[in-house]
């Protein structure tokens, strides 16, 4: 520096540019309940297209002359045997703090469980599909009824945390279509005293008409499927059958 000039002030040395921070990690996507209903839909198709389905379909074909009688005698039997009215009314109202589980009843609305080997494949498919429900603690998948009376009911349910019951229920009905089970006339249904959301739709599989009703609440999701049943009678029986499967404490 030339003489006579004041010394230059000391400036702090500029630090180097830091490395860019790591990108924010995206939270993992929550698994939907759609996959299980897709698998369940495929299982329903299996019921009527393979094994036991042949028996059901032939029972319907061979009883054309008596179909009106069979239908009229089956429907009242359902209403009279679906006696868990007291059980349904004594179930606690929906409570997010409740401990919710699902159980496999010995009979469903008075119907015995179908244990014939011809239905074993469908029951196995149900169980495998239900195992895919995220965070499931308990699952139920079984078939009930009497093939000769064209009275077949399938139940599939899982105890699992459900953040948005209405959204999950909508997704399951959309998922049924993805699985090949075309449902129409989807309407809201009474969930009964257990609360939550419930819907029903009608469809067909393997040449047989069916009604599918589903429910979802904060701790469970499930479906009941009737073959050879009207929408009105299925919706009337749905809360009673659900109360046999879902339990709160």
PDB file of C-alpha atoms in Angstrom:
ATOM      1  CA  UNK A   1       0.000   0.000   0.000  1.00  0.00           C
ATOM      2  CA  UNK A   2       1.476   3.448  -0.873  1.00  0.00           C
ATOM      3  CA  UNK A   3       2.663   5.559   2.071  1.00  0.00           C
ATOM      4  CA  UNK A   4       0.319   8.229   3.342  1.00  0.00           C
ATOM      5  CA  UNK A   5      -2.831   6.223   2.796  1.00  0.00           C
ATOM      6  CA  UNK A   6      -4.782   4.982   5.806  1.00  0.00           C
ATOM      7  CA  UNK A   7      -4.832   1.223   6.207  1.00  0.00           C
ATOM      8  CA  UNK A   8      -7.796  -0.494   4.619  1.00  0.00           C
ATOM      9  CA  UNK A   9     -10.334  -1.904   7.050  1.00  0.00           C
ATOM     10  CA  UNK A  10     -10.374  -5.646   7.570  1.00  0.00           C
ATOM     11  CA  UNK A  11     -13.497  -7.209   6.033  1.00  0.00           C
ATOM     12  CA  UNK A  12     -14.535 -10.610   7.224  1.00  0.00           C
ATOM     13  CA  UNK A  13     -13.795 -13.302   4.706  1.00  0.00           C
ATOM     14  CA  UNK A  14     -16.911 -14.389   2.850  1.00  0.00           C
ATOM     15  CA  UNK A  15     -17.772 -17.973   3.569  1.00  0.00           C
ATOM     16  CA  UNK A  16     -18.315 -20.490   0.810  1.00  0.00           C
ATOM     17  CA  UNK A  17     -21.765 -21.322  -0.406  1.00  0.00           C
ATOM     18  CA  UNK A  18     -23.270 -24.228   1.503  1.00  0.00           C
ATOM     19  CA  UNK A  19     -24.411 -27.381  -0.144  1.00  0.00           C
ATOM     20  CA  UNK A  20     -28.100 -27.437  -0.962  1.00  0.00           C
ATOM     21  CA  UNK A  21     -30.136 -29.263   1.632  1.00  0.00           C
ATOM     22  CA  UNK A  22     -31.514 -32.694   0.958  1.00  0.00           C
ATOM     23  CA  UNK A  23     -34.989 -32.645  -0.598  1.00  0.00           C
ATOM     24  CA  UNK A  24     -37.912 -33.105   1.757  1.00  0.00           C
ATOM     25  CA  UNK A  25     -39.002 -36.714   1.971  1.00  0.00           C
ATOM     26  CA  UNK A  26     -42.574 -37.288   0.912  1.00  0.00           C
ATOM     27  CA  UNK A  27     -44.665 -39.100   3.507  1.00  0.00           C
ATOM     28  CA  UNK A  28     -45.584 -42.614   2.398  1.00  0.00           C
ATOM     29  CA  UNK A  29     -48.974 -42.909   0.767  1.00  0.00           C
ATOM     30  CA  UNK A  30     -51.578 -44.571   2.897  1.00  0.00           C
ATOM     31  CA  UNK A  31     -52.814 -47.833   1.479  1.00  0.00           C
ATOM     32  CA  UNK A  32     -56.434 -47.845   0.456  1.00  0.00           C
ATOM     33  CA  UNK A  33     -58.980 -50.556   1.134  1.00  0.00           C
ATOM     34  CA  UNK A  34     -59.668 -50.787  -2.617  1.00  0.00           C
ATOM     35  CA  UNK A  35     -57.282 -53.702  -3.182  1.00  0.00           C
ATOM     36  CA  UNK A  36     -59.107 -56.037  -0.796  1.00  0.00           C
ATOM     37  CA  UNK A  37     -62.492 -55.343  -2.406  1.00  0.00           C
ATOM     38  CA  UNK A  38     -60.969 -56.049  -5.809  1.00  0.00           C
ATOM     39  CA  UNK A  39     -59.802 -59.424  -4.544  1.00  0.00           C
ATOM     40  CA  UNK A  40     -63.137 -60.025  -2.846  1.00  0.00           C
ATOM     41  CA  UNK A  41     -64.915 -59.190  -6.101  1.00  0.00           C
ATOM     42  CA  UNK A  42     -62.814 -61.773  -7.876  1.00  0.00           C
ATOM     43  CA  UNK A  43     -63.660 -64.257  -5.136  1.00  0.00           C
ATOM     44  CA  UNK A  44     -67.359 -63.591  -5.657  1.00  0.00           C
ATOM     45  CA  UNK A  45     -66.981 -64.309  -9.338  1.00  0.00           C
ATOM     46  CA  UNK A  46     -65.155 -67.491  -8.398  1.00  0.00           C
ATOM     47  CA  UNK A  47     -68.069 -68.595  -6.223  1.00  0.00           C
ATOM     48  CA  UNK A  48     -70.450 -68.635  -9.152  1.00  0.00           C
ATOM     49  CA  UNK A  49     -68.091 -69.587 -11.958  1.00  0.00           C
ATOM     50  CA  UNK A  50     -66.137 -72.407 -10.333  1.00  0.00           C
ATOM     51  CA  UNK A  51     -67.053 -75.198  -7.942  1.00  0.00           C
ATOM     52  CA  UNK A  52     -69.896 -74.117  -5.721  1.00  0.00           C
ATOM     53  CA  UNK A  53     -71.088 -71.596  -8.280  1.00  0.00           C
ATOM     54  CA  UNK A  54     -72.210 -74.389 -10.544  1.00  0.00           C
ATOM     55  CA  UNK A  55     -74.409 -75.763  -7.794  1.00  0.00           C
ATOM     56  CA  UNK A  56     -75.925 -72.352  -7.105  1.00  0.00           C
ATOM     57  CA  UNK A  57     -76.578 -71.637 -10.752  1.00  0.00           C
ATOM     58  CA  UNK A  58     -78.119 -75.046 -11.396  1.00  0.00           C
ATOM     59  CA  UNK A  59     -80.299 -74.654  -8.333  1.00  0.00           C
ATOM     60  CA  UNK A  60     -81.638 -71.434  -9.807  1.00  0.00           C
ATOM     61  CA  UNK A  61     -82.125 -72.953 -13.268  1.00  0.00           C
ATOM     62  CA  UNK A  62     -83.833 -76.109 -12.030  1.00  0.00           C
ATOM     63  CA  UNK A  63     -86.301 -74.271  -9.831  1.00  0.00           C
ATOM     64  CA  UNK A  64     -87.725 -71.810 -12.359  1.00  0.00           C
ATOM     65  CA  UNK A  65     -91.235 -73.092 -11.745  1.00  0.00           C
ATOM     66  CA  UNK A  66     -90.831 -72.695  -8.000  1.00  0.00           C
ATOM     67  CA  UNK A  67     -88.750 -69.507  -7.999  1.00  0.00           C
ATOM     68  CA  UNK A  68     -91.621 -67.314  -6.889  1.00  0.00           C
ATOM     69  CA  UNK A  69     -92.414 -69.691  -4.050  1.00  0.00           C
ATOM     70  CA  UNK A  70     -88.779 -70.011  -3.059  1.00  0.00           C
ATOM     71  CA  UNK A  71     -88.365 -66.244  -3.045  1.00  0.00           C
ATOM     72  CA  UNK A  72     -91.507 -65.626  -1.041  1.00  0.00           C
ATOM     73  CA  UNK A  73     -90.652 -68.286   1.518  1.00  0.00           C
ATOM     74  CA  UNK A  74     -87.037 -67.201   1.792  1.00  0.00           C
ATOM     75  CA  UNK A  75     -87.707 -63.526   2.409  1.00  0.00           C
ATOM     76  CA  UNK A  76     -90.044 -63.958   5.383  1.00  0.00           C
ATOM     77  CA  UNK A  77     -87.690 -66.565   6.834  1.00  0.00           C
ATOM     78  CA  UNK A  78     -84.933 -64.000   6.716  1.00  0.00           C
ATOM     79  CA  UNK A  79     -87.011 -61.441   8.523  1.00  0.00           C
ATOM     80  CA  UNK A  80     -88.189 -63.919  11.147  1.00  0.00           C
ATOM     81  CA  UNK A  81     -84.791 -65.468  11.714  1.00  0.00           C
ATOM     82  CA  UNK A  82     -82.995 -62.133  11.779  1.00  0.00           C
ATOM     83  CA  UNK A  83     -83.938 -61.802  15.425  1.00  0.00           C
ATOM     84  CA  UNK A  84     -80.902 -59.866  16.660  1.00  0.00           C
ATOM     85  CA  UNK A  85     -83.085 -56.727  16.912  1.00  0.00           C
ATOM     86  CA  UNK A  86     -82.381 -56.598  20.630  1.00  0.00           C
ATOM     87  CA  UNK A  87     -78.693 -57.173  20.027  1.00  0.00           C
ATOM     88  CA  UNK A  88     -78.616 -54.391  17.457  1.00  0.00           C
ATOM     89  CA  UNK A  89     -80.380 -51.872  19.663  1.00  0.00           C
ATOM     90  CA  UNK A  90     -78.115 -52.601  22.597  1.00  0.00           C
ATOM     91  CA  UNK A  91     -74.935 -52.034  20.610  1.00  0.00           C
ATOM     92  CA  UNK A  92     -73.203 -48.797  21.684  1.00  0.00           C
ATOM     93  CA  UNK A  93     -73.326 -45.794  19.404  1.00  0.00           C
ATOM     94  CA  UNK A  94     -70.249 -45.056  17.322  1.00  0.00           C
ATOM     95  CA  UNK A  95     -67.382 -43.844  19.489  1.00  0.00           C
ATOM     96  CA  UNK A  96     -63.865 -43.246  18.204  1.00  0.00           C
ATOM     97  CA  UNK A  97     -62.490 -44.445  21.542  1.00  0.00           C
ATOM     98  CA  UNK A  98     -64.314 -47.797  21.340  1.00  0.00           C
ATOM     99  CA  UNK A  99     -62.428 -51.028  20.875  1.00  0.00           C
ATOM    100  CA  UNK A 100     -63.761 -52.445  17.608  1.00  0.00           C
ATOM    101  CA  UNK A 101     -63.310 -56.002  16.416  1.00  0.00           C
ATOM    102  CA  UNK A 102     -64.987 -58.428  14.013  1.00  0.00           C
ATOM    103  CA  UNK A 103     -66.053 -61.988  14.736  1.00  0.00           C
ATOM    104  CA  UNK A 104     -67.235 -64.900  12.606  1.00  0.00           C
ATOM    105  CA  UNK A 105     -70.724 -65.898  13.784  1.00  0.00           C
ATOM    106  CA  UNK A 106     -71.735 -69.555  13.798  1.00  0.00           C
ATOM    107  CA  UNK A 107     -74.910 -68.612  11.952  1.00  0.00           C
ATOM    108  CA  UNK A 108     -75.774 -65.432  10.080  1.00  0.00           C
ATOM    109  CA  UNK A 109     -79.366 -64.294  10.281  1.00  0.00           C
ATOM    110  CA  UNK A 110     -80.341 -67.871  11.070  1.00  0.00           C
ATOM    111  CA  UNK A 111     -78.351 -69.272   8.140  1.00  0.00           C
ATOM    112  CA  UNK A 112     -75.813 -72.044   8.766  1.00  0.00           C
ATOM    113  CA  UNK A 113     -72.234 -71.630   7.623  1.00  0.00           C
ATOM    114  CA  UNK A 114     -71.439 -73.278   4.272  1.00  0.00           C
ATOM    115  CA  UNK A 115     -68.611 -75.721   4.856  1.00  0.00           C
ATOM    116  CA  UNK A 116     -68.889 -77.899   1.741  1.00  0.00           C
ATOM    117  CA  UNK A 117     -65.568 -78.417  -0.072  1.00  0.00           C
ATOM    118  CA  UNK A 118     -67.017 -76.734  -3.166  1.00  0.00           C
ATOM    119  CA  UNK A 119     -67.040 -73.428  -1.285  1.00  0.00           C
ATOM    120  CA  UNK A 120     -63.583 -73.804   0.248  1.00  0.00           C
ATOM    121  CA  UNK A 121     -61.843 -72.035  -2.636  1.00  0.00           C
ATOM    122  CA  UNK A 122     -64.066 -68.978  -2.380  1.00  0.00           C
ATOM    123  CA  UNK A 123     -63.606 -68.786   1.392  1.00  0.00           C
ATOM    124  CA  UNK A 124     -59.842 -69.023   0.963  1.00  0.00           C
ATOM    125  CA  UNK A 125     -59.910 -66.216  -1.606  1.00  0.00           C
ATOM    126  CA  UNK A 126     -61.859 -64.073   0.825  1.00  0.00           C
ATOM    127  CA  UNK A 127     -59.342 -64.678   3.596  1.00  0.00           C
ATOM    128  CA  UNK A 128     -56.409 -63.870   1.331  1.00  0.00           C
ATOM    129  CA  UNK A 129     -58.041 -60.663   0.163  1.00  0.00           C
ATOM    130  CA  UNK A 130     -58.845 -59.519   3.675  1.00  0.00           C
ATOM    131  CA  UNK A 131     -55.251 -60.034   4.772  1.00  0.00           C
ATOM    132  CA  UNK A 132     -54.354 -57.166   2.432  1.00  0.00           C
ATOM    133  CA  UNK A 133     -56.372 -54.661   4.468  1.00  0.00           C
ATOM    134  CA  UNK A 134     -53.789 -52.244   5.922  1.00  0.00           C
ATOM    135  CA  UNK A 135     -53.328 -52.544   9.699  1.00  0.00           C
ATOM    136  CA  UNK A 136     -56.028 -55.200  10.023  1.00  0.00           C
ATOM    137  CA  UNK A 137     -56.137 -56.769  13.478  1.00  0.00           C
ATOM    138  CA  UNK A 138     -58.997 -59.227  12.843  1.00  0.00           C
ATOM    139  CA  UNK A 139     -60.672 -60.477   9.668  1.00  0.00           C
ATOM    140  CA  UNK A 140     -63.782 -62.474   8.822  1.00  0.00           C
ATOM    141  CA  UNK A 141     -64.589 -64.155   5.515  1.00  0.00           C
ATOM    142  CA  UNK A 142     -67.301 -66.789   5.292  1.00  0.00           C
ATOM    143  CA  UNK A 143     -70.316 -68.032   3.343  1.00  0.00           C
ATOM    144  CA  UNK A 144     -73.711 -68.850   4.835  1.00  0.00           C
ATOM    145  CA  UNK A 145     -77.056 -70.174   3.689  1.00  0.00           C
ATOM    146  CA  UNK A 146     -78.755 -73.005   1.854  1.00  0.00           C
ATOM    147  CA  UNK A 147     -77.992 -73.571  -1.827  1.00  0.00           C
ATOM    148  CA  UNK A 148     -81.187 -75.543  -2.440  1.00  0.00           C
ATOM    149  CA  UNK A 149     -83.235 -72.569  -1.210  1.00  0.00           C
ATOM    150  CA  UNK A 150     -81.222 -70.043  -3.245  1.00  0.00           C
ATOM    151  CA  UNK A 151     -80.332 -68.325   0.017  1.00  0.00           C
ATOM    152  CA  UNK A 152     -76.616 -67.545  -0.075  1.00  0.00           C
ATOM    153  CA  UNK A 153     -74.929 -64.766   1.910  1.00  0.00           C
ATOM    154  CA  UNK A 154     -71.241 -63.880   1.965  1.00  0.00           C
ATOM    155  CA  UNK A 155     -69.679 -61.759   4.689  1.00  0.00           C
ATOM    156  CA  UNK A 156     -66.233 -60.164   4.537  1.00  0.00           C
ATOM    157  CA  UNK A 157     -64.965 -57.757   7.186  1.00  0.00           C
ATOM    158  CA  UNK A 158     -61.805 -56.444   8.796  1.00  0.00           C
ATOM    159  CA  UNK A 159     -61.087 -54.568  12.005  1.00  0.00           C
ATOM    160  CA  UNK A 160     -58.684 -51.791  11.036  1.00  0.00           C
ATOM    161  CA  UNK A 161     -58.225 -48.065  11.508  1.00  0.00           C
ATOM    162  CA  UNK A 162     -60.187 -46.060   8.943  1.00  0.00           C
ATOM    163  CA  UNK A 163     -59.418 -42.337   8.848  1.00  0.00           C
ATOM    164  CA  UNK A 164     -62.234 -41.337   6.487  1.00  0.00           C
ATOM    165  CA  UNK A 165     -65.037 -43.940   6.514  1.00  0.00           C
ATOM    166  CA  UNK A 166     -67.163 -42.310   3.804  1.00  0.00           C
ATOM    167  CA  UNK A 167     -64.233 -41.943   1.418  1.00  0.00           C
ATOM    168  CA  UNK A 168     -63.061 -45.512   1.978  1.00  0.00           C
ATOM    169  CA  UNK A 169     -66.575 -46.821   1.444  1.00  0.00           C
ATOM    170  CA  UNK A 170     -66.857 -44.943  -1.849  1.00  0.00           C
ATOM    171  CA  UNK A 171     -63.498 -46.360  -2.899  1.00  0.00           C
ATOM    172  CA  UNK A 172     -64.561 -49.918  -2.161  1.00  0.00           C
ATOM    173  CA  UNK A 173     -67.599 -49.638  -4.395  1.00  0.00           C
ATOM    174  CA  UNK A 174     -65.409 -48.221  -7.160  1.00  0.00           C
ATOM    175  CA  UNK A 175     -62.942 -51.026  -6.508  1.00  0.00           C
ATOM    176  CA  UNK A 176     -65.687 -53.593  -6.980  1.00  0.00           C
ATOM    177  CA  UNK A 177     -66.009 -52.403 -10.568  1.00  0.00           C
ATOM    178  CA  UNK A 178     -62.262 -52.676 -11.060  1.00  0.00           C
ATOM    179  CA  UNK A 179     -62.487 -56.254  -9.808  1.00  0.00           C
ATOM    180  CA  UNK A 180     -65.059 -57.110 -12.457  1.00  0.00           C
ATOM    181  CA  UNK A 181     -68.182 -56.890 -10.288  1.00  0.00           C
ATOM    182  CA  UNK A 182     -70.389 -54.270 -11.936  1.00  0.00           C
ATOM    183  CA  UNK A 183     -72.615 -52.586  -9.371  1.00  0.00           C
ATOM    184  CA  UNK A 184     -75.511 -50.288 -10.236  1.00  0.00           C
ATOM    185  CA  UNK A 185     -78.171 -48.442  -8.283  1.00  0.00           C
ATOM    186  CA  UNK A 186     -75.727 -47.632  -5.479  1.00  0.00           C
ATOM    187  CA  UNK A 187     -77.590 -45.895  -2.677  1.00  0.00           C
ATOM    188  CA  UNK A 188     -77.032 -44.996   0.953  1.00  0.00           C
ATOM    189  CA  UNK A 189     -78.206 -47.509   3.532  1.00  0.00           C
ATOM    190  CA  UNK A 190     -78.851 -47.461   7.243  1.00  0.00           C
ATOM    191  CA  UNK A 191     -75.685 -48.422   9.147  1.00  0.00           C
ATOM    192  CA  UNK A 192     -77.744 -49.303  12.204  1.00  0.00           C
ATOM    193  CA  UNK A 193     -76.818 -48.330  15.744  1.00  0.00           C
ATOM    194  CA  UNK A 194     -73.139 -49.121  15.112  1.00  0.00           C
ATOM    195  CA  UNK A 195     -72.914 -45.926  13.094  1.00  0.00           C
ATOM    196  CA  UNK A 196     -70.482 -45.040  10.354  1.00  0.00           C
ATOM    197  CA  UNK A 197     -71.310 -44.986   6.654  1.00  0.00           C
ATOM    198  CA  UNK A 198     -73.186 -47.628   4.673  1.00  0.00           C
ATOM    199  CA  UNK A 199     -74.170 -48.177   1.046  1.00  0.00           C
ATOM    200  CA  UNK A 200     -75.743 -50.876  -1.100  1.00  0.00           C
ATOM    201  CA  UNK A 201     -75.605 -51.708  -4.790  1.00  0.00           C
ATOM    202  CA  UNK A 202     -76.920 -54.423  -7.079  1.00  0.00           C
ATOM    203  CA  UNK A 203     -75.056 -56.507  -9.610  1.00  0.00           C
ATOM    204  CA  UNK A 204     -74.670 -59.953 -11.111  1.00  0.00           C
ATOM    205  CA  UNK A 205     -72.006 -62.654 -11.170  1.00  0.00           C
ATOM    206  CA  UNK A 206     -72.016 -65.952 -12.998  1.00  0.00           C
ATOM    207  CA  UNK A 207     -75.577 -65.368 -14.166  1.00  0.00           C
ATOM    208  CA  UNK A 208     -76.985 -64.790 -10.679  1.00  0.00           C
ATOM    209  CA  UNK A 209     -78.258 -61.497  -9.278  1.00  0.00           C
ATOM    210  CA  UNK A 210     -76.722 -60.196  -6.076  1.00  0.00           C
ATOM    211  CA  UNK A 211     -76.911 -57.277  -3.661  1.00  0.00           C
ATOM    212  CA  UNK A 212     -73.784 -55.950  -1.957  1.00  0.00           C
ATOM    213  CA  UNK A 213     -73.978 -53.707   1.104  1.00  0.00           C
ATOM    214  CA  UNK A 214     -70.885 -52.288   2.752  1.00  0.00           C
ATOM    215  CA  UNK A 215     -70.065 -50.331   5.873  1.00  0.00           C
ATOM    216  CA  UNK A 216     -67.116 -48.366   7.185  1.00  0.00           C
ATOM    217  CA  UNK A 217     -66.492 -46.692  10.518  1.00  0.00           C
ATOM    218  CA  UNK A 218     -63.425 -45.541  12.427  1.00  0.00           C
ATOM    219  CA  UNK A 219     -62.419 -49.084  13.340  1.00  0.00           C
ATOM    220  CA  UNK A 220     -63.743 -51.470  10.706  1.00  0.00           C
ATOM    221  CA  UNK A 221     -64.813 -52.007   7.125  1.00  0.00           C
ATOM    222  CA  UNK A 222     -66.965 -54.808   5.801  1.00  0.00           C
ATOM    223  CA  UNK A 223     -69.360 -56.140   3.195  1.00  0.00           C
ATOM    224  CA  UNK A 224     -72.398 -58.405   3.119  1.00  0.00           C
ATOM    225  CA  UNK A 225     -73.429 -59.954  -0.210  1.00  0.00           C
ATOM    226  CA  UNK A 226     -76.750 -61.678  -0.885  1.00  0.00           C
ATOM    227  CA  UNK A 227     -77.556 -63.846  -3.897  1.00  0.00           C
ATOM    228  CA  UNK A 228     -81.149 -64.000  -5.205  1.00  0.00           C
ATOM    229  CA  UNK A 229     -82.305 -61.188  -2.911  1.00  0.00           C
ATOM    230  CA  UNK A 230     -84.172 -57.924  -3.495  1.00  0.00           C
ATOM    231  CA  UNK A 231     -82.558 -54.605  -2.633  1.00  0.00           C
ATOM    232  CA  UNK A 232     -85.275 -53.705  -0.132  1.00  0.00           C
ATOM    233  CA  UNK A 233     -85.026 -56.944   1.838  1.00  0.00           C
ATOM    234  CA  UNK A 234     -81.215 -56.848   1.805  1.00  0.00           C
ATOM    235  CA  UNK A 235     -81.124 -53.269   3.092  1.00  0.00           C
ATOM    236  CA  UNK A 236     -83.615 -54.167   5.805  1.00  0.00           C
ATOM    237  CA  UNK A 237     -81.513 -57.097   7.012  1.00  0.00           C
ATOM    238  CA  UNK A 238     -78.110 -55.454   6.635  1.00  0.00           C
ATOM    239  CA  UNK A 239     -77.853 -53.669  10.040  1.00  0.00           C
ATOM    240  CA  UNK A 240     -78.804 -56.874  11.864  1.00  0.00           C
ATOM    241  CA  UNK A 241     -76.211 -58.983  10.078  1.00  0.00           C
ATOM    242  CA  UNK A 242     -73.544 -56.336  10.565  1.00  0.00           C
ATOM    243  CA  UNK A 243     -74.261 -56.346  14.303  1.00  0.00           C
ATOM    244  CA  UNK A 244     -73.497 -60.070  14.368  1.00  0.00           C
ATOM    245  CA  UNK A 245     -70.075 -59.470  12.821  1.00  0.00           C
ATOM    246  CA  UNK A 246     -68.846 -56.151  14.240  1.00  0.00           C
ATOM    247  CA  UNK A 247     -68.472 -55.808  17.996  1.00  0.00           C
ATOM    248  CA  UNK A 248     -67.608 -52.767  20.089  1.00  0.00           C
ATOM    249  CA  UNK A 249     -66.478 -52.605  23.690  1.00  0.00           C
TER     250      UNK A 249
END
